[in-house]
């Protein structure tokens, strides 16, 4: 289930499938759910992840050495969706691994194992639109991205094609760097809200409890991903989950 | 002129990039579409290439070598005589004109062999722009002389250490930079690949090669050539040479890819031959990529860093599919043989990339008749390959020189403290 418009802030976090390895993914996801994370992206690792910063690029390359793949992602999704019905699982992937699997077959399989949403950063709205009837039939929500330089008429088009929520890229650049949450950011959110009643998930640069508190009341979802993967790499999945729980505890309701 | 159908060439091409890059690509496309229809813009471009890069480049007959091989008359289109030593400068000078019109002050580029990076650094120096060049760590080792010159020219050369640390990773990294800097920075993509409008735009600037071949052939041979052969990495020199002949079915167009050590996985960069590249979508466009069953882009190899790339121009993927372009490949060993032959018989030092075109062209010429003409596009000169050639033909004298030079360089550094 995706949140409703103006509901209190929820945290979305991340698993790169195969990082640090496939067994650890299951444990890490259980830890995230227990720590209060409501939405989890399962990222299919890719050899050439152009929208990601170094944390996720390196995690992708490590994951590929440890069995990460589209098939491994679907297998993991089948397990975790069944085990954690309270959480919402979103398939995040660059287009090519999915294309190679076969898009129609992939979407059917993903929906059947319990995936609720899709984030595909290199698949622009023009290419997604013809698939909307398929997504609606399967109950899969394409979550499209809006960026600070997206022109208004394009925001409108993206909003129309999006389901579940809209992914708001907080600033220019790739994942894994700090963002400022000032007046410009608020007017950016207002610009998007003109065109949609969907909840907004803000990502890129959400790296601390301060960031979450800054976003609380402004947006429905905060994507806390690269920093979590850094915790996972440096401290292991158990400590990463503890840090997540402590951080979510610091967010004022 | 090669025109896409809304960014596509048959099923290939398109624009598959993160949303953040779309406004810049649209802006570039609007500007390019407007300028390419103005005859004065093409004239401005030609004048620039003439004044700065010595165009038109000659079409040189290889009389001695043709006699020796006993087949067709072989001609070389001398892109090696461009300023910077390769055809890459054509595209870069053209994009420089666009940068000036857009008013951007910084350029970035990916580079494999370093020829495109070098050309970009040259253009940036001339126009007073800041330049950042992304280059795979492995390619930096293979083509250090170009890195040296790029830095001397004032460009910032960034070593890319992710993935296979070659051209594809440099392209990824350039796209990441652009996602953060797109409002002030132009991405000078170096080949006929990537998201629309790059394939079409780079093909437009490189078409000067084929236009010249056509005029020169009519003058020097009194007819069109029977075949045109070019090496294919991304495909820009090939598309450039072929473009003016697409509607002349009697002219055979042959693209020679890097056969590497063998056709085993990871040992070559052949994408157009059956059983090699598969349709995929990555790095902003749809084409034939070397990839595994999971859609992960594969490892590649070539003796020539500039051909060591996992994808290929969507235009060439399409023209191969329609049968207009004939795909061929040359192994590392065949390339070295062709390299030596040209040098010893005709006194021309080719780039290892271009020597793939030579290997494929010589083979083809042998099977043709003396009254037929075959043009090979010599896309670049070989000075940059001195270390690679020295490695391919080991000599005690060279090793001794390197040791003495290393010592001298170390002493000089100790004396001056690197100042």
XYZ file of C-alpha atoms in Angstrom:
672
model
C 0.000 0.000 0.000
C 1.238 3.449 -0.875
C 0.558 6.268 1.593
C -2.271 8.743 0.995
C -1.709 12.398 0.206
C -0.589 14.425 3.263
C -0.165 11.352 5.491
C 2.678 11.516 8.019
C 6.196 10.935 6.718
C 7.149 7.356 5.939
C 10.641 6.117 5.254
C 11.517 4.208 2.107
C 14.801 2.319 2.058
C 16.740 0.043 -0.162
C 18.225 -3.326 -0.912
C 20.669 -3.933 -3.753
C 19.962 -7.556 -4.557
C 23.172 -9.538 -4.045
C 24.802 -6.911 -1.849
C 26.488 -7.905 0.342
C 25.013 -11.290 -0.666
C 21.638 -12.896 -1.300
C 21.194 -14.457 2.170
C 22.088 -11.209 3.873
C 19.446 -9.383 1.778
C 16.642 -11.310 3.504
C 18.008 -10.593 6.959
C 18.610 -6.936 6.129
C 15.063 -6.518 4.817
C 13.617 -8.086 7.973
C 15.729 -5.602 9.944
C 14.421 -2.669 7.894
C 10.796 -3.711 8.369
C 11.316 -4.111 12.116
C 12.977 -0.684 12.334
C 9.833 0.958 10.942
C 10.619 1.269 7.248
C 7.360 1.002 5.298
C 8.534 0.939 1.696
C 11.509 -0.978 0.355
C 13.114 -0.715 -3.086
C 14.617 -3.939 -4.370
C 17.294 -2.778 -6.804
C 18.317 -5.111 -9.597
C 22.089 -4.589 -9.795
C 23.302 -3.272 -13.144
C 26.731 -2.976 -14.720
C 26.110 0.632 -15.822
C 23.879 2.455 -13.324
C 24.100 6.004 -14.702
C 21.744 7.736 -12.250
C 23.565 6.437 -9.182
C 26.481 7.846 -7.220
C 29.481 5.841 -6.110
C 27.872 4.127 -3.096
C 25.225 2.433 -5.223
C 27.532 1.938 -8.219
C 29.965 0.000 -6.029
C 27.121 -1.926 -4.372
C 25.846 -2.892 -7.852
C 29.234 -4.170 -8.947
C 29.680 -6.135 -5.711
C 26.155 -7.522 -6.004
C 26.817 -8.782 -9.527
C 29.760 -10.776 -8.179
C 27.498 -12.333 -5.536
C 24.652 -13.599 -7.677
C 22.541 -10.461 -8.024
C 20.322 -10.580 -11.133
C 16.746 -10.069 -12.314
C 15.894 -13.671 -11.481
C 17.482 -13.416 -8.026
C 15.481 -10.218 -7.454
C 12.210 -11.896 -8.357
C 13.055 -14.874 -6.125
C 13.897 -12.568 -3.230
C 10.750 -10.534 -3.860
C 8.634 -13.670 -3.688
C 10.050 -14.484 -0.241
C 10.025 -11.030 1.325
C 6.640 -9.963 -0.026
C 5.087 -13.057 1.561
C 7.006 -12.660 4.804
C 6.397 -8.925 5.307
C 2.862 -8.150 4.103
C 2.923 -4.887 6.098
C 5.694 -3.491 3.883
C 5.412 -2.243 0.288
C 8.008 -3.615 -2.096
C 9.077 -1.691 -5.179
C 11.206 -3.069 -7.973
C 13.939 -0.605 -8.910
C 15.965 -1.351 -12.012
C 17.646 0.175 -15.011
C 15.805 -0.805 -18.140
C 18.183 -3.242 -19.825
C 18.056 -6.187 -17.379
C 14.241 -6.023 -17.498
C 14.201 -5.602 -21.275
C 16.451 -8.618 -21.658
C 14.160 -10.706 -19.434
C 11.191 -9.634 -21.544
C 9.162 -6.670 -20.301
C 5.687 -8.241 -20.437
C 6.833 -11.450 -18.708
C 8.791 -9.473 -16.147
C 5.869 -7.228 -15.210
C 3.520 -10.199 -14.904
C 5.966 -12.092 -12.726
C 6.733 -9.071 -10.547
C 3.040 -8.417 -9.954
C 2.365 -12.074 -9.201
C 5.033 -12.277 -6.470
C 3.693 -9.160 -4.735
C 5.739 -6.252 -6.105
C 3.560 -3.123 -5.973
C 5.604 -0.481 -7.730
C 8.310 0.096 -10.328
C 11.100 2.652 -10.444
C 13.050 2.617 -13.724
C 15.251 5.717 -13.886
C 16.267 5.461 -17.544
C 12.759 4.857 -18.902
C 11.220 8.204 -19.860
C 7.504 8.917 -19.744
C 7.102 8.765 -23.553
C 8.235 5.138 -23.516
C 6.204 4.233 -20.410
C 2.847 5.589 -21.580
C 2.053 2.691 -23.964
C 2.488 0.301 -21.011
C 0.002 2.019 -18.704
C -2.948 -0.276 -19.552
C -0.739 -3.288 -18.729
C 0.351 -1.765 -15.429
C -3.212 -0.874 -14.453
C -4.402 -4.362 -15.281
C -1.599 -5.966 -13.249
C -1.938 -3.527 -10.345
C 1.674 -2.397 -10.741
C 2.383 1.270 -10.047
C 4.960 2.993 -12.251
C 6.646 5.584 -10.036
C 8.122 8.210 -12.353
C 10.736 10.777 -11.482
C 10.438 14.544 -11.553
C 13.630 16.618 -11.337
C 14.189 20.282 -10.433
C 14.667 21.210 -14.106
C 11.572 19.399 -15.418
C 9.390 21.902 -17.331
C 5.779 22.332 -16.169
C 4.144 20.650 -19.150
C 6.387 17.665 -18.605
C 5.564 17.516 -14.873
C 1.927 17.352 -15.908
C 2.602 14.502 -18.311
C 4.692 12.595 -15.742
C 2.054 13.107 -13.051
C -0.585 11.704 -15.350
C 1.439 8.553 -16.073
C 2.507 7.964 -12.463
C 0.677 5.657 -10.099
C 1.085 5.130 -6.333
C 3.436 8.060 -5.836
C 5.808 10.386 -7.660
C 9.538 10.220 -7.056
C 10.837 13.715 -6.516
C 14.548 13.984 -7.258
C 15.503 16.632 -4.745
C 18.377 18.221 -6.617
C 20.575 17.981 -9.718
C 23.141 15.178 -9.865
C 23.225 11.526 -8.849
C 22.408 9.685 -5.612
C 24.551 9.904 -2.501
C 25.189 13.618 -1.832
C 23.702 16.231 0.532
C 20.669 18.372 -0.359
C 19.373 21.698 1.051
C 15.670 21.826 1.998
C 14.966 25.546 1.669
C 12.273 27.712 0.131
C 13.295 26.704 -3.379
C 12.620 23.117 -2.442
C 9.178 23.979 -1.042
C 8.195 25.835 -4.206
C 9.449 22.868 -6.221
C 7.073 20.595 -4.262
C 4.237 23.092 -4.758
C 4.940 23.095 -8.477
C 4.469 19.321 -8.593
C 1.401 19.270 -6.314
C -0.479 21.474 -8.798
C -0.652 18.477 -11.081
C -1.225 15.546 -8.747
C -2.971 14.189 -5.699
C -0.417 11.400 -5.428
C 1.925 11.326 -2.442
C 5.468 12.543 -3.107
C 8.547 10.447 -2.353
C 11.619 12.611 -2.031
C 14.971 11.077 -2.783
C 18.608 12.049 -3.446
C 20.351 13.613 -0.461
C 18.237 12.240 2.420
C 21.072 11.281 4.770
C 20.151 12.016 8.406
C 17.396 12.434 10.998
C 17.670 16.179 10.365
C 16.795 15.603 6.722
C 13.808 13.459 7.733
C 12.601 16.125 10.164
C 13.000 18.763 7.483
C 10.836 16.682 5.146
C 8.171 15.743 7.750
C 5.018 17.704 6.995
C 6.270 18.624 3.527
C 6.172 15.246 1.868
C 4.733 11.775 2.480
C 7.807 9.629 1.809
C 11.536 10.104 2.274
C 13.870 7.763 0.397
C 16.780 6.977 2.683
C 18.926 4.741 0.490
C 22.604 5.516 -0.226
C 23.353 6.343 3.403
C 21.719 3.091 4.507
C 23.836 1.154 1.975
C 26.934 2.894 3.386
C 25.898 1.719 6.880
C 25.383 -1.776 5.529
C 28.823 -1.785 3.937
C 30.642 -0.323 6.915
C 28.770 -1.785 9.889
C 26.842 -4.793 8.571
C 23.093 -5.191 8.142
C 22.262 -5.661 11.852
C 23.892 -2.427 12.963
C 22.480 -0.671 9.882
C 18.965 -1.717 10.986
C 19.619 -0.489 14.546
C 20.799 2.862 13.217
C 17.700 3.048 11.041
C 15.410 2.332 13.995
C 17.166 4.945 16.137
C 16.928 7.501 13.368
C 13.242 6.894 12.671
C 12.704 7.268 16.447
C 14.159 10.779 16.227
C 11.592 11.918 13.699
C 8.960 14.119 15.331
C 5.491 12.872 14.543
C 21.878 13.631 -44.793
C 21.152 10.892 -42.259
C 17.847 11.668 -40.544
C 16.271 9.769 -37.696
C 12.605 8.977 -37.321
C 11.934 10.824 -34.087
C 15.324 9.757 -32.703
C 15.100 6.208 -34.060
C 16.853 4.380 -36.901
C 14.585 1.398 -37.461
C 14.199 -0.105 -33.993
C 17.498 1.379 -32.736
C 18.304 4.705 -31.122
C 15.893 6.616 -28.906
C 16.552 8.567 -25.757
C 16.683 6.483 -22.582
C 18.157 8.768 -19.966
C 17.340 9.871 -16.438
C 14.702 12.610 -16.448
C 17.252 15.186 -15.298
C 19.037 15.107 -18.685
C 15.964 15.490 -20.872
C 15.723 19.286 -20.933
C 19.340 19.600 -22.097
C 18.872 16.993 -24.826
C 15.728 18.707 -26.040
C 17.465 22.081 -26.074
C 20.379 20.619 -28.017
C 18.059 18.905 -30.469
C 16.039 22.082 -31.105
C 19.207 24.061 -31.764
C 20.705 21.374 -33.987
C 17.538 20.881 -36.044
C 17.340 24.608 -36.638
C 21.016 24.975 -37.639
C 21.314 21.960 -39.898
C 18.699 23.421 -42.205
C 20.633 26.680 -42.576
C 23.148 26.386 -45.449
C 25.229 29.141 -43.854
C 25.817 26.973 -40.795
C 27.345 24.143 -42.823
C 29.535 26.711 -44.593
C 30.638 28.162 -41.258
C 31.547 24.650 -40.115
C 33.489 23.875 -43.314
C 35.432 27.110 -43.055
C 36.352 26.295 -39.463
C 37.578 22.789 -40.354
C 39.577 24.243 -43.227
C 41.192 27.050 -41.239
C 41.891 25.049 -38.114
C 42.181 21.410 -39.132
C 43.461 21.520 -42.710
C 40.398 20.125 -44.454
C 39.794 18.786 -46.993
C 42.032 15.862 -46.107
C 43.601 14.155 -49.150
C 42.607 10.904 -50.798
C 45.943 9.128 -51.203
C 46.451 6.304 -53.743
C 48.531 3.397 -52.409
C 50.142 2.482 -55.726
C 52.979 0.309 -54.460
C 50.892 -1.608 -51.931
C 48.042 -2.139 -54.425
C 50.493 -3.634 -56.933
C 52.014 -5.804 -54.230
C 48.627 -7.148 -53.083
C 47.580 -7.643 -56.708
C 43.915 -6.696 -56.393
C 41.930 -3.458 -56.401
C 43.490 0.014 -56.342
C 43.554 1.016 -52.685
C 43.076 4.621 -51.590
C 43.320 6.096 -48.113
C 41.091 8.910 -46.900
C 43.602 10.752 -44.766
C 41.709 11.675 -41.600
C 45.033 11.080 -39.840
C 46.152 14.424 -41.259
C 43.573 16.347 -39.253
C 44.781 18.630 -36.492
C 44.904 16.418 -33.359
C 45.628 13.384 -35.544
C 42.181 11.896 -36.025
C 38.690 12.436 -37.416
C 37.405 13.117 -33.885
C 38.184 16.820 -34.269
C 35.469 17.206 -36.962
C 32.668 16.438 -34.533
C 34.269 18.419 -31.736
C 34.680 21.570 -33.830
C 31.042 21.280 -34.873
C 29.835 20.862 -31.307
C 32.071 23.789 -30.347
C 29.946 25.997 -32.610
C 26.850 24.793 -30.738
C 28.466 25.420 -27.343
C 29.192 28.999 -28.374
C 25.586 29.511 -29.418
C 24.282 28.015 -26.154
C 26.672 30.189 -24.142
C 27.861 27.317 -21.952
C 31.276 27.740 -20.361
C 32.217 24.167 -19.534
C 32.467 20.983 -21.597
C 32.824 17.359 -20.558
C 33.655 14.311 -22.646
C 34.255 10.589 -22.423
C 37.235 9.160 -24.213
C 38.617 5.707 -25.027
C 41.869 6.024 -26.950
C 42.070 9.626 -25.848
C 41.670 11.063 -29.374
C 38.228 12.462 -28.637
C 39.398 13.750 -25.255
C 42.373 15.374 -26.924
C 40.190 16.969 -29.598
C 37.821 18.249 -26.887
C 40.731 19.665 -24.857
C 41.992 21.417 -27.993
C 38.575 22.925 -28.730
C 38.149 24.001 -25.091
C 41.556 25.694 -25.096
C 40.745 27.529 -28.306
C 37.314 28.708 -27.112
C 38.394 29.442 -23.532
C 36.175 26.789 -21.957
C 36.754 24.635 -18.915
C 37.092 20.943 -19.869
C 36.761 17.724 -17.862
C 37.596 14.486 -19.654
C 36.513 11.098 -18.283
C 38.758 8.202 -19.215
C 38.865 4.608 -17.980
C 41.771 3.796 -15.720
C 42.833 1.000 -18.034
C 42.711 3.257 -21.107
C 44.835 5.874 -19.332
C 47.565 3.258 -19.014
C 47.177 2.273 -22.657
C 47.130 5.792 -24.081
C 49.142 7.854 -21.656
C 50.589 10.180 -24.298
C 47.098 11.534 -25.017
C 46.497 12.009 -21.271
C 49.751 13.941 -21.083
C 48.680 16.277 -23.885
C 45.142 16.765 -22.571
C 46.575 17.901 -19.228
C 49.132 20.156 -20.918
C 46.241 21.733 -22.825
C 44.591 22.572 -19.512
C 41.907 19.874 -19.336
C 41.098 18.008 -16.151
C 41.447 14.275 -16.910
C 39.501 12.116 -14.446
C 40.416 8.431 -14.146
C 37.330 6.220 -14.015
C 37.892 3.219 -11.747
C 34.428 1.612 -11.768
C 33.287 -1.392 -13.822
C 35.578 -2.493 -16.607
C 37.455 0.842 -16.421
C 37.228 1.435 -20.178
C 35.156 3.566 -22.550
C 31.695 2.457 -21.401
C 32.505 3.341 -17.793
C 33.894 6.707 -18.896
C 30.585 7.353 -20.687
C 28.605 6.423 -17.544
C 30.711 8.793 -15.481
C 30.322 11.638 -17.982
C 26.532 11.167 -17.811
C 26.717 11.368 -13.979
C 28.704 14.594 -14.170
C 26.213 15.984 -16.677
C 23.265 15.156 -14.401
C 24.744 17.551 -11.847
C 26.077 20.213 -14.226
C 23.706 20.167 -17.167
C 22.620 23.796 -16.842
C 26.124 25.184 -17.366
C 27.893 22.307 -19.111
C 27.720 20.775 -22.568
C 28.451 17.087 -22.962
C 30.583 16.660 -26.098
C 29.713 13.056 -26.870
C 32.438 11.646 -29.093
C 30.663 9.175 -31.295
C 27.435 8.302 -33.093
C 26.016 6.645 -29.970
C 24.167 7.747 -26.848
C 20.754 9.392 -26.567
C 19.155 11.373 -29.405
C 20.148 13.795 -30.861
C 23.797 12.709 -30.507
C 23.911 9.904 -33.129
C 22.252 12.087 -35.745
C 24.243 15.189 -34.824
C 27.655 13.514 -34.755
C 26.806 11.817 -38.080
C 26.002 15.252 -39.511
C 29.385 16.716 -38.552
C 31.314 13.607 -39.633
C 29.499 13.499 -42.975
C 32.156 15.914 -44.220
C 34.427 12.853 -44.645
C 32.125 11.068 -47.081
C 31.212 14.259 -48.957
C 34.912 14.824 -49.613
C 35.509 11.174 -50.605
C 32.713 11.487 -53.136
C 34.110 14.636 -54.777
C 37.687 13.375 -54.684
C 36.731 9.971 -56.136
C 34.935 11.618 -59.044
C 38.012 13.768 -59.688
C 40.765 11.236 -59.049
C 39.118 7.949 -60.162
C 36.571 9.444 -62.521
C 33.875 7.361 -60.843
C 32.575 6.307 -57.437
C 34.650 3.715 -55.557
C 33.521 0.062 -55.548
C 33.956 -0.235 -51.806
C 34.547 1.922 -48.740
C 35.993 0.314 -45.639
C 36.210 1.812 -42.137
C 36.925 0.561 -38.638
C 34.005 0.576 -36.199
C 34.247 1.340 -32.497
C 31.314 3.577 -31.689
C 31.090 4.108 -35.446
C 31.683 7.810 -36.087
C 34.412 7.550 -38.709
C 32.506 4.774 -40.493
C 29.204 6.680 -40.563
C 31.133 9.754 -41.659
C 32.724 7.906 -44.567
C 29.551 5.978 -45.549
C 26.950 8.721 -45.223
C 27.314 10.191 -48.711
C 26.975 6.761 -50.384
C 23.913 5.260 -48.693
C 21.853 5.773 -51.846
C 24.492 4.288 -54.179
C 23.932 0.537 -53.814
C 26.843 -0.212 -56.159
C 29.248 1.146 -53.503
C 29.941 -1.566 -50.930
C 30.180 -0.227 -47.389
C 32.192 -2.374 -44.990
C 32.571 -1.814 -41.227
C 35.455 -3.617 -39.542
C 35.106 -4.289 -35.823
C 37.760 -5.343 -33.329
C 38.091 -9.138 -33.421
C 40.553 -8.990 -30.521
C 42.155 -12.249 -29.420
C 39.199 -14.475 -30.334
C 35.408 -14.379 -30.475
C 35.216 -15.842 -26.943
C 33.364 -13.784 -24.339
C 35.365 -10.770 -23.167
C 38.085 -11.238 -25.798
C 36.757 -8.954 -28.550
C 34.557 -5.941 -29.339
C 32.469 -7.354 -32.195
C 28.790 -6.397 -31.933
C 27.443 -6.378 -35.476
C 28.195 -9.970 -36.503
C 25.494 -12.554 -35.858
C 25.810 -14.226 -32.468
C 27.689 -11.333 -30.856
C 25.735 -8.195 -29.866
C 22.098 -8.470 -28.740
C 19.487 -5.733 -28.731
C 19.564 -3.828 -25.472
C 18.918 -0.416 -23.936
C 21.706 1.244 -21.982
C 23.886 4.335 -21.905
C 20.939 6.330 -23.163
C 20.085 4.405 -26.342
C 18.914 1.172 -27.891
C 21.354 -0.808 -29.979
C 23.273 -4.082 -30.191
C 25.239 -4.517 -26.979
C 27.574 -7.269 -25.863
C 25.701 -8.499 -22.814
C 24.851 -11.577 -20.813
C 21.463 -13.281 -20.319
C 20.768 -10.993 -17.358
C 21.230 -7.853 -19.469
C 24.528 -6.908 -17.834
C 26.866 -5.241 -20.310
C 29.832 -7.460 -21.096
C 33.585 -7.052 -20.940
C 35.342 -6.196 -24.168
C 38.860 -6.354 -25.476
C 40.769 -4.803 -28.339
C 44.394 -3.961 -28.938
C 42.986 -0.534 -29.839
C 41.463 1.314 -26.883
C 39.283 3.364 -29.235
C 37.411 0.277 -30.461
C 37.128 -1.359 -27.048
C 33.438 -0.559 -26.557
C 30.404 -2.636 -25.673
C 27.766 -0.906 -27.823
C 27.709 0.383 -31.385
C 26.024 3.204 -33.247
C 22.270 2.667 -33.615
C 22.689 3.925 -37.197
C 25.158 1.144 -37.988
C 23.062 -1.448 -36.151
C 20.190 -0.436 -38.406
C 22.215 -0.285 -41.642
C 23.668 -3.715 -40.882
C 20.196 -5.096 -40.261
C 18.992 -3.745 -43.627
C 22.081 -5.191 -45.341
C 23.395 -1.818 -46.535
C 26.530 -2.090 -44.387
C 28.550 -5.317 -44.411
C 30.044 -6.184 -41.014
C 33.543 -7.655 -40.818
C 36.185 -8.000 -38.116
C 39.965 -8.100 -37.798
C 41.922 -9.807 -35.031
C 44.674 -8.129 -33.005
C 47.261 -10.139 -34.947
C 45.839 -9.208 -38.373
C 45.789 -5.576 -37.294
C 49.469 -5.546 -36.380
C 50.315 -7.136 -39.699
C 48.346 -4.502 -41.626
C 49.917 -1.788 -39.483
C 53.440 -2.916 -40.430
C 52.564 -3.357 -44.070
C 51.253 0.189 -44.503
C 54.205 1.633 -42.659
C 56.872 -0.277 -44.565
C 55.357 -0.116 -48.060
C 53.724 3.332 -48.039
C 55.456 5.250 -45.245
C 52.261 6.047 -43.319
C 51.911 5.343 -39.581
C 48.273 4.446 -38.832
C 46.477 4.396 -35.471
C 45.796 0.866 -34.255
C 42.064 1.644 -34.441
C 42.360 2.595 -38.118
C 44.604 -0.420 -38.795
C 41.460 -2.545 -38.334
C 40.057 -0.832 -41.408
C 43.346 -1.521 -43.193
C 43.281 -5.225 -42.293
C 39.693 -5.612 -43.502
C 40.326 -3.455 -46.577
C 43.532 -5.226 -47.687
C 41.812 -8.593 -47.412
C 38.941 -7.358 -49.530
C 41.146 -5.590 -52.089
C 43.067 -8.799 -52.781
C 39.862 -10.477 -53.925
C 39.001 -7.583 -56.289
C 40.199 -6.606 -59.775
C 42.902 -4.002 -60.609
C 40.324 -1.819 -62.395
C 38.297 -1.527 -59.182
C 38.820 1.057 -56.460
C 38.600 0.559 -52.711
C 38.790 3.416 -50.206
C 39.869 2.830 -46.617
C 39.132 5.565 -44.120
C 42.369 6.100 -42.225
C 40.664 7.632 -39.204
C 43.779 8.487 -37.228
C 47.542 8.473 -37.086
C 49.642 6.141 -34.966
C 51.989 8.415 -33.012
C 49.870 7.902 -29.901
C 50.425 4.137 -30.153
C 54.210 4.213 -29.843
C 54.130 2.338 -26.508
C 51.619 -0.257 -27.723
C 53.548 -0.862 -30.920
C 56.784 -1.129 -28.980
C 55.097 -3.762 -26.828
C 53.836 -5.649 -29.880
C 57.306 -5.667 -31.459
C 59.686 -5.897 -28.428
C 63.201 -4.548 -28.916
C 66.056 -4.382 -26.381
C 67.016 -0.919 -27.623
C 63.583 0.551 -26.732
C 63.598 -1.052 -23.272
C 67.055 0.359 -22.619
C 65.912 3.807 -23.691
C 62.852 3.671 -21.423
C 65.043 2.739 -18.451
C 67.428 5.630 -19.088
C 64.513 8.035 -19.654
C 62.799 6.897 -16.433
C 66.003 7.577 -14.534
C 66.417 11.030 -16.093
C 62.800 11.858 -15.356
C 63.198 10.765 -11.717
C 66.360 12.851 -11.267
C 64.711 15.892 -12.797
C 61.722 15.488 -10.505
C 63.992 15.197 -7.431
C 65.880 18.349 -8.475
C 62.834 20.476 -9.152
C 60.464 18.961 -6.584
C 57.820 18.708 -9.312
C 57.663 22.503 -9.752
